[in-house]
């Protein structure tokens, strides 16, 4: 039988690299679990390590309570830190990854970062989503907005505006 | 990229069965894949072509008395996949150009997507979709000049709550059919040949997408 646990805190240890979680079990007793990242070095790919951790049978029990985003974040911090980036900067970089800047061009991102940006977007996507199972679901939803379009979008009136607009 | 397994859309086929190809363009994360998935719901079998950057969704539908096989081609907006774009555009009959109303940069990048589209497919109908209106419906009170300027049909859509997705895609299918049945355009024939030539070589360079070079290419194509 799988024991039901509630994660309390997640963190990292830098040397040797490990993920650490504290959790309470069935009877509410607080525990701590250290999951060493054995082959982790500064050249390890973040997404591969995340995948390995998720698939690790012994860690699965704890990690499945952690959001994929959180797990990626922790591994990313470890990775950056091993590459000589200061802790402050690691944290800053992570903050940047947690927001989507409307001016930022996402066409040049690496896969891991793009995936994270999409995961952030997924929150709103899922919240507003109409699923087939929903009682008011309609396949073809047509709304005519033409009437409303009175004001021209300020995106068109920028000084930097491209010739082609 | 070109291989024998790629479907051909050229033959006009018999009167009651038509094959068309519709492509989706736009920046990374604007919601191209989510839009196709919303339109097709569960009735699709996506097919990954040679690289994971390209997904082919097959769809069968009835328009009038015609049975239409639609292939939706969905590619990643990521810049490093630019080199495979020639085959992406090849023989496309319509295009849905998508931007994200929550991210200005995706709107600002429309001209460059459009220029690239017109380089390969000067005449195919192009529809513009402003996605993610569910995030803030007040955006639908605004008008966007880009679509107007290029005389494109414009749709406020949401892959999330479904608003206008079906309408937009059905219009794209109709436009593609109309294009296919009247596609005797001279320029288009030339572009077809050019497309084939490009596809024969395996050295498709991404620098060829440079704006100035594109203009030249087009001119020399018209002369030859
Ligand atoms: N709120 C909201 N979010 C959306 C909508 N459509 C897409 N998204 C979000 O945007 C993210 C990116 O969507 P994708 O469909 O993966 O974008 P794409 O254009 O296919 O991106 P690339 O394949 O990288 O070029 C998704 O993970 C969703 O979270 C929408 O209509 N509303
Ligand atoms: Mg996609």
Coordinates of C-alpha atoms and ligand atoms in Angstrom, one line a residue:
Chain A
X1 CA 0.0 0.0 0.0
X2 CA 1.4 3.4 -0.8
X3 CA 1.7 5.6 2.2
X4 CA 0.1 9.0 1.8
X5 CA 2.6 11.8 2.4
X6 CA 2.4 15.5 2.4
X7 CA 5.5 17.5 1.2
X8 CA 6.4 20.4 3.4
X9 CA 9.6 21.8 2.0
X10 CA 11.9 21.1 -0.9
X11 CA 15.4 22.3 -1.2
X12 CA 18.8 21.4 -2.6
X13 CA 22.3 20.5 -1.2
X14 CA 25.2 21.6 -3.3
X15 CA 28.0 19.3 -2.2
X16 CA 27.5 16.6 -2.9
X17 CA 24.5 17.5 -5.1
X18 CA 21.2 16.3 -3.7
X19 CA 17.5 17.2 -3.5
X20 CA 16.1 17.3 0.0
X21 CA 12.4 17.2 1.0
X22 CA 10.7 17.2 4.3
X23 CA 7.3 15.7 4.5
X24 CA 4.7 14.4 7.0
X25 CA 3.5 10.8 6.7
X26 CA 0.1 9.1 7.5
X27 CA 0.4 9.8 11.2
X28 CA 1.6 13.4 10.8
X29 CA 5.2 12.7 11.7
X30 CA 7.8 15.0 10.1
X31 CA 10.5 13.3 8.0
X32 CA 13.3 14.3 5.9
X33 CA 14.6 12.6 2.8
X34 CA 17.8 13.2 0.9
X35 CA 18.0 12.2 -2.7
X36 CA 21.5 12.3 -4.0
X37 CA 22.1 13.2 -7.6
X38 CA 24.9 10.7 -8.2
X39 CA 26.1 11.5 -11.6
X40 CA 25.3 15.1 -11.6
X41 CA 28.0 17.5 -12.8
X42 CA 28.2 20.8 -14.5
X43 CA 27.8 19.3 -18.0
X44 CA 24.6 17.4 -17.2
X45 CA 21.6 18.4 -19.2
X46 CA 18.8 19.6 -16.9
X47 CA 16.0 18.0 -18.7
X48 CA 17.7 14.6 -18.7
X49 CA 18.3 14.8 -15.0
X50 CA 14.7 15.8 -14.3
X51 CA 13.6 12.9 -16.3
X52 CA 15.9 10.5 -14.5
X53 CA 14.7 11.7 -11.2
X54 CA 11.1 11.3 -12.2
X55 CA 11.7 7.8 -13.3
X56 CA 13.7 6.7 -10.3
X57 CA 11.6 4.2 -8.5
X58 CA 12.9 5.1 -5.0
X59 CA 12.2 8.8 -5.4
X60 CA 9.0 8.6 -7.2
X61 CA 7.0 8.4 -4.0
X62 CA 8.2 11.8 -2.9
X63 CA 8.7 13.5 -6.3
X64 CA 5.3 12.9 -7.6
X65 CA 4.0 15.3 -5.0
X66 CA 6.2 18.0 -6.3
X67 CA 5.1 20.1 -9.4
X68 CA 7.3 19.4 -12.5
X69 CA 8.1 23.1 -12.5
X70 CA 9.4 23.0 -9.0
X71 CA 11.5 20.0 -9.7
X72 CA 13.0 21.6 -12.8
X73 CA 13.6 24.8 -10.9
X74 CA 15.6 23.0 -8.2
X75 CA 17.7 21.1 -10.6
X76 CA 18.3 24.2 -12.6
X77 CA 19.6 26.0 -9.6
X78 CA 22.0 23.1 -8.8
X79 CA 23.1 23.1 -12.4
X80 CA 23.8 26.9 -12.5
X81 CA 25.5 26.7 -9.2
X82 CA 27.9 24.0 -10.4
X83 CA 28.7 26.2 -13.3
X84 CA 30.0 28.8 -11.0
X85 CA 27.0 31.1 -10.9
X86 CA 26.4 32.8 -7.5
X87 CA 23.5 31.7 -5.5
X88 CA 21.9 35.1 -5.7
X89 CA 22.1 35.1 -9.4
X90 CA 20.7 31.5 -9.6
X91 CA 17.7 32.6 -7.7
X92 CA 17.3 35.7 -9.8
X93 CA 17.5 33.7 -13.0
X94 CA 14.9 31.4 -11.7
X95 CA 12.6 34.2 -10.9
X96 CA 12.9 35.3 -14.5
X97 CA 12.0 31.9 -15.7
X98 CA 8.9 32.0 -13.6
X99 CA 7.4 34.9 -15.4
X100 CA 6.6 35.5 -19.1
X101 CA 7.7 38.9 -20.2
X102 CA 5.4 40.0 -23.0
X103 CA 8.3 41.6 -24.8
X104 CA 10.5 38.6 -24.7
X105 CA 11.1 36.7 -27.9
X106 CA 10.6 33.0 -27.1
X107 CA 11.8 31.9 -30.5
X108 CA 15.4 31.6 -29.4
X109 CA 15.0 29.7 -26.1
X110 CA 16.4 26.3 -25.3
X111 CA 14.0 23.4 -24.9
X112 CA 14.0 23.4 -21.1
X113 CA 13.4 27.1 -20.7
X114 CA 10.7 27.1 -23.4
X115 CA 9.0 24.2 -21.7
X116 CA 9.0 26.1 -18.4
X117 CA 7.5 29.2 -20.0
X118 CA 4.8 27.0 -21.5
X119 CA 4.1 25.4 -18.1
X120 CA 3.5 28.8 -16.7
X121 CA 1.1 29.6 -19.5
X122 CA -0.6 26.3 -18.9
X123 CA -2.0 27.6 -15.6
X124 CA -4.3 30.1 -17.3
X125 CA -4.9 27.7 -20.2
X126 CA -6.2 25.0 -17.9
X127 CA -8.1 27.5 -15.7
X128 CA -10.1 28.9 -18.7
X129 CA -10.4 25.6 -20.5
X130 CA -13.7 24.2 -21.6
X131 CA -13.5 20.5 -21.8
X132 CA -15.7 18.0 -23.6
X133 CA -16.9 16.7 -20.2
X134 CA -18.1 20.2 -19.1
X135 CA -21.9 20.4 -19.2
X136 CA -21.8 23.7 -21.2
X137 CA -19.2 22.4 -23.7
X138 CA -19.8 23.3 -27.3
X139 CA -17.6 22.3 -30.1
X140 CA -18.2 25.2 -32.4
X141 CA -18.2 28.4 -30.4
X142 CA -18.8 31.4 -32.6
X143 CA -18.6 34.9 -31.2
X144 CA -18.7 38.0 -33.4
X145 CA -16.5 40.7 -32.1
X146 CA -16.6 42.9 -35.1
X147 CA -19.0 45.4 -33.6
X148 CA -16.7 46.0 -30.6
X149 CA -13.6 46.7 -32.6
X150 CA -13.5 50.5 -32.3
X151 CA -10.2 51.4 -30.8
X152 CA -7.1 50.6 -32.7
X153 CA -4.5 48.6 -30.7
X154 CA -1.7 50.6 -29.2
X155 CA 0.7 47.9 -30.5
X156 CA 0.1 49.5 -33.9
X157 CA 1.1 53.0 -32.9
X158 CA 4.6 52.4 -31.6
X159 CA 7.4 54.5 -32.7
X160 CA 9.5 51.4 -33.3
X161 CA 6.6 50.3 -35.5
X162 CA 7.8 48.3 -38.5
X163 CA 7.2 49.6 -42.0
X164 CA 5.1 46.7 -42.8
X165 CA 2.4 47.4 -40.2
Chain B
X1 CA 13.6 16.7 -45.4
X2 CA 12.0 15.6 -48.7
X3 CA 11.3 11.9 -48.8
X4 CA 9.1 9.6 -50.7
X5 CA 6.7 9.3 -47.8
X6 CA 5.7 12.9 -47.9
X7 CA 2.3 13.2 -49.4
X8 CA 1.8 15.0 -52.6
X9 CA -1.0 17.5 -52.8
X10 CA -0.6 18.4 -56.5
X11 CA -2.8 16.2 -58.5
X12 CA -6.3 17.6 -58.6
X13 CA -7.7 14.1 -58.0
X14 CA -11.2 13.1 -58.8
X15 CA -14.1 15.4 -58.4
X16 CA -15.3 14.1 -55.1
X17 CA -12.1 13.7 -53.3
X18 CA -9.6 16.4 -52.6
X19 CA -6.4 16.6 -50.6
X20 CA -5.3 19.9 -49.1
X21 CA -2.5 21.1 -47.0
X22 CA -2.9 23.9 -44.4
X23 CA 0.1 25.2 -42.5
X24 CA 0.2 27.1 -39.2
X25 CA 2.8 29.8 -38.7
X26 CA 3.7 32.1 -35.8
X27 CA 6.1 32.5 -32.9
X28 CA 6.9 29.9 -30.4
X29 CA 4.2 29.4 -27.7
X30 CA 1.5 31.4 -29.4
X31 CA -0.7 28.3 -29.3
X32 CA -0.5 26.9 -32.8
X33 CA -0.5 23.3 -31.6
X34 CA -3.2 23.9 -29.1
X35 CA -5.4 25.5 -31.7
X36 CA -5.0 22.5 -34.1
X37 CA -5.7 20.1 -31.2
X38 CA -8.8 22.1 -30.2
X39 CA -10.2 22.0 -33.7
X40 CA -9.6 18.3 -34.1
X41 CA -10.4 17.4 -30.5
X42 CA -9.8 13.7 -30.1
X43 CA -10.4 12.9 -33.8
X44 CA -6.8 13.0 -35.0
X45 CA -3.8 10.9 -35.3
X46 CA -0.8 13.2 -35.2
X47 CA 2.2 12.0 -37.2
X48 CA 5.7 13.2 -36.5
X49 CA 7.7 13.8 -39.6
X50 CA 11.5 13.3 -39.6
X51 CA 12.0 15.8 -36.9
X52 CA 9.9 16.5 -33.8
X53 CA 9.6 20.1 -34.9
X54 CA 7.1 19.1 -37.4
X55 CA 3.7 17.4 -36.7
X56 CA 1.2 16.4 -39.3
X57 CA -2.4 16.1 -38.3
X58 CA -4.7 14.4 -40.7
X59 CA -8.4 15.3 -40.9
X60 CA -11.2 14.2 -43.1
X61 CA -14.3 16.3 -43.7
X62 CA -17.1 16.9 -46.0
X63 CA -17.5 20.2 -47.9
X64 CA -20.6 20.2 -50.0
X65 CA -20.5 16.9 -52.0
X66 CA -16.7 16.8 -51.7
X67 CA -14.8 14.6 -49.4
X68 CA -11.8 16.6 -48.3
X69 CA -8.6 15.2 -46.7
X70 CA -7.0 18.0 -44.9
X71 CA -3.4 17.8 -43.6
X72 CA -2.6 20.4 -41.0
X73 CA 1.1 21.0 -40.7
X74 CA 2.2 22.3 -37.4
X75 CA 5.8 23.4 -36.9
X76 CA 7.7 24.8 -33.9
X77 CA 8.2 28.6 -33.9
X78 CA 11.7 28.0 -32.7
X79 CA 14.3 29.8 -34.8
X80 CA 16.7 26.9 -35.0
X81 CA 14.1 25.0 -37.1
X82 CA 14.0 27.6 -39.8
X83 CA 16.1 25.6 -42.2
X84 CA 13.3 23.1 -42.6
X85 CA 10.8 25.7 -43.6
X86 CA 11.0 25.2 -47.4
X87 CA 9.5 21.8 -47.2
X88 CA 7.0 23.1 -44.8
X89 CA 5.6 25.6 -47.2
X90 CA 5.9 23.3 -50.2
X91 CA 2.5 22.9 -51.8
X92 CA 0.5 24.5 -49.0
X93 CA -2.9 25.7 -50.0
X94 CA -3.7 28.0 -47.0
X95 CA -2.0 29.4 -44.0
X96 CA -3.2 30.3 -40.5
X97 CA -0.9 33.0 -39.1
X98 CA -1.1 33.1 -35.3
X99 CA -0.1 35.6 -32.6
X100 CA -0.6 35.7 -28.9
X101 CA -2.7 38.7 -27.6
X102 CA -0.9 38.6 -24.3
X103 CA 2.6 39.0 -25.9
X104 CA 3.2 42.0 -28.0
X105 CA 6.4 40.6 -29.4
X106 CA 4.5 37.8 -31.2
X107 CA 2.4 40.5 -33.0
X108 CA 5.5 42.4 -33.9
X109 CA 7.0 39.3 -35.5
X110 CA 4.1 38.8 -37.8
X111 CA 5.6 40.8 -40.7
X112 CA 8.7 38.5 -40.8
X113 CA 6.5 35.3 -40.8
X114 CA 4.4 36.9 -43.5
X115 CA 7.4 37.8 -45.6
X116 CA 8.7 34.3 -45.4
X117 CA 5.3 32.9 -46.3
X118 CA 5.0 35.1 -49.3
X119 CA 8.5 34.2 -50.4
X120 CA 7.5 30.6 -50.8
X121 CA 3.8 30.9 -51.4
X122 CA 3.0 34.3 -52.9
X123 CA -0.6 33.7 -53.5
X124 CA -2.1 31.3 -51.0
X125 CA -4.9 32.6 -48.7
X126 CA -3.6 33.5 -45.3
X127 CA -5.9 34.0 -42.2
X128 CA -4.8 35.7 -39.1
X129 CA -5.7 34.4 -35.6
X130 CA -5.3 36.4 -32.5
X131 CA -5.1 33.7 -29.8
X132 CA -5.6 33.6 -26.0
X133 CA -8.4 36.1 -25.8
X134 CA -9.7 34.2 -22.8
X135 CA -6.9 35.8 -20.7
X136 CA -8.5 39.2 -21.1
X137 CA -11.6 39.6 -23.3
X138 CA -11.3 43.4 -23.4
X139 CA -8.7 42.9 -26.1
X140 CA -11.5 42.1 -28.5
X141 CA -12.5 45.7 -28.5
X142 CA -9.3 46.6 -30.3
X143 CA -8.5 46.4 -33.9
X144 CA -5.2 45.1 -35.3
X145 CA -3.9 46.8 -38.3
X146 CA -1.6 44.1 -39.6
X147 CA -4.5 41.9 -40.8
X148 CA -6.4 44.8 -42.3
X149 CA -3.4 46.1 -44.2
X150 CA -2.8 42.7 -45.8
X151 CA -6.5 42.1 -46.3
X152 CA -6.5 39.0 -44.2
X153 CA -9.5 37.6 -42.6
X154 CA -9.1 38.1 -38.9
X155 CA -10.3 36.0 -35.9
X156 CA -10.2 36.5 -32.2
X157 CA -9.7 33.0 -30.9
X158 CA -9.0 31.0 -27.8
X159 CA -7.7 27.4 -27.9
X160 CA -8.5 27.3 -24.2
X161 CA -12.2 28.0 -24.2
X162 CA -12.7 27.3 -27.9
X163 CA -14.0 30.7 -29.1
X164 CA -14.0 30.9 -32.9
X165 CA -11.5 28.1 -33.4
X166 CA -13.8 26.0 -35.5
X167 CA -14.9 28.9 -37.5
X168 CA -11.3 30.0 -38.2
X169 CA -10.3 26.5 -39.3
X170 CA -13.4 25.8 -41.4
X171 CA -12.8 29.1 -43.2
X172 CA -9.2 28.1 -43.8
X173 CA -10.4 24.8 -45.3
X174 CA -12.8 26.6 -47.6
X175 CA -10.1 29.1 -48.6
X176 CA -7.7 26.3 -49.3
X177 CA -10.2 24.5 -51.5
X178 CA -11.0 27.7 -53.4
X179 CA -7.3 28.3 -53.9
X180 CA -6.7 24.8 -55.1
X181 CA -9.5 24.8 -57.6
X182 CA -8.4 28.1 -59.2
X183 CA -4.7 27.7 -58.8
X184 CA -3.6 28.5 -62.3
X185 CA -1.6 31.4 -61.2
X186 CA 1.6 31.9 -63.2
X187 CA 3.7 33.0 -60.3
X188 CA 2.5 30.0 -58.4
X189 CA 3.7 27.6 -61.1
X190 CA 7.1 29.2 -60.9
X191 CA 7.2 28.9 -57.2
X192 CA 6.3 25.3 -57.4
X193 CA 9.3 24.7 -59.6
X194 CA 11.5 26.7 -57.3
X195 CA 10.2 24.7 -54.4
X196 CA 11.1 21.5 -56.1
X197 CA 14.6 22.7 -56.9
X198 CA 15.2 23.8 -53.3
X199 CA 14.1 20.5 -52.1
X200 CA 16.4 18.5 -54.3
X201 CA 19.5 20.0 -52.7
X202 CA 20.3 19.1 -49.2
X203 CA 22.0 22.3 -48.4
X204 CA 19.1 24.5 -47.5
X205 CA 20.7 27.3 -45.6
X206 CA 18.9 29.4 -43.1
X207 CA 20.7 32.6 -44.3
X208 CA 18.5 32.3 -47.4
X209 CA 15.7 33.8 -45.4
X210 CA 17.4 37.1 -45.1
X211 CA 14.9 39.8 -46.1
X212 CA 17.0 41.4 -48.8
X213 CA 17.9 38.1 -50.4
X214 CA 14.3 37.2 -50.5
X215 CA 13.4 40.1 -52.6
X216 CA 16.2 39.2 -55.1
X217 CA 15.1 35.6 -55.2
X218 CA 11.6 36.6 -56.1
X219 CA 12.7 38.9 -58.9
X220 CA 15.0 36.3 -60.5
X221 CA 12.2 33.8 -60.2
X222 CA 9.9 36.1 -62.1
X223 CA 12.4 36.7 -64.8
X224 CA 13.5 33.1 -65.4
Ligands
LIG1 N1 -4.8 31.1 -21.8 C1 -4.5 30.5 -23.0 N2 -3.4 29.9 -23.1 C2 -3.1 29.2 -24.2 C3 -4.0 29.2 -25.3 N3 -3.4 28.5 -26.3 C4 -2.2 28.1 -25.9 N4 -2.0 28.5 -24.6 C5 -0.8 28.3 -23.8 O1 0.3 28.6 -24.5 C6 1.2 27.5 -24.5 C7 1.9 27.3 -25.8 O2 1.0 26.7 -26.7 P1 1.5 25.8 -27.9 O3 0.3 25.3 -28.6 O4 2.4 24.8 -27.4 O5 2.3 26.9 -28.8 P2 2.9 26.7 -30.2 O6 2.6 27.9 -31.0 O7 2.6 25.4 -30.8 O8 4.5 26.7 -29.8 P3 5.7 26.1 -30.6 O9 5.4 24.7 -31.0 O10 6.9 26.2 -29.6 O11 6.0 27.0 -31.8 C8 0.4 26.3 -24.0 O12 1.2 25.5 -23.2 C9 -0.8 26.9 -23.3 O13 -0.5 26.9 -21.9 C10 -5.2 29.9 -25.2 O14 -6.1 30.0 -26.1 N5 -5.4 30.5 -24.0
LIG2 MG1 3.7 23.7 -31.3

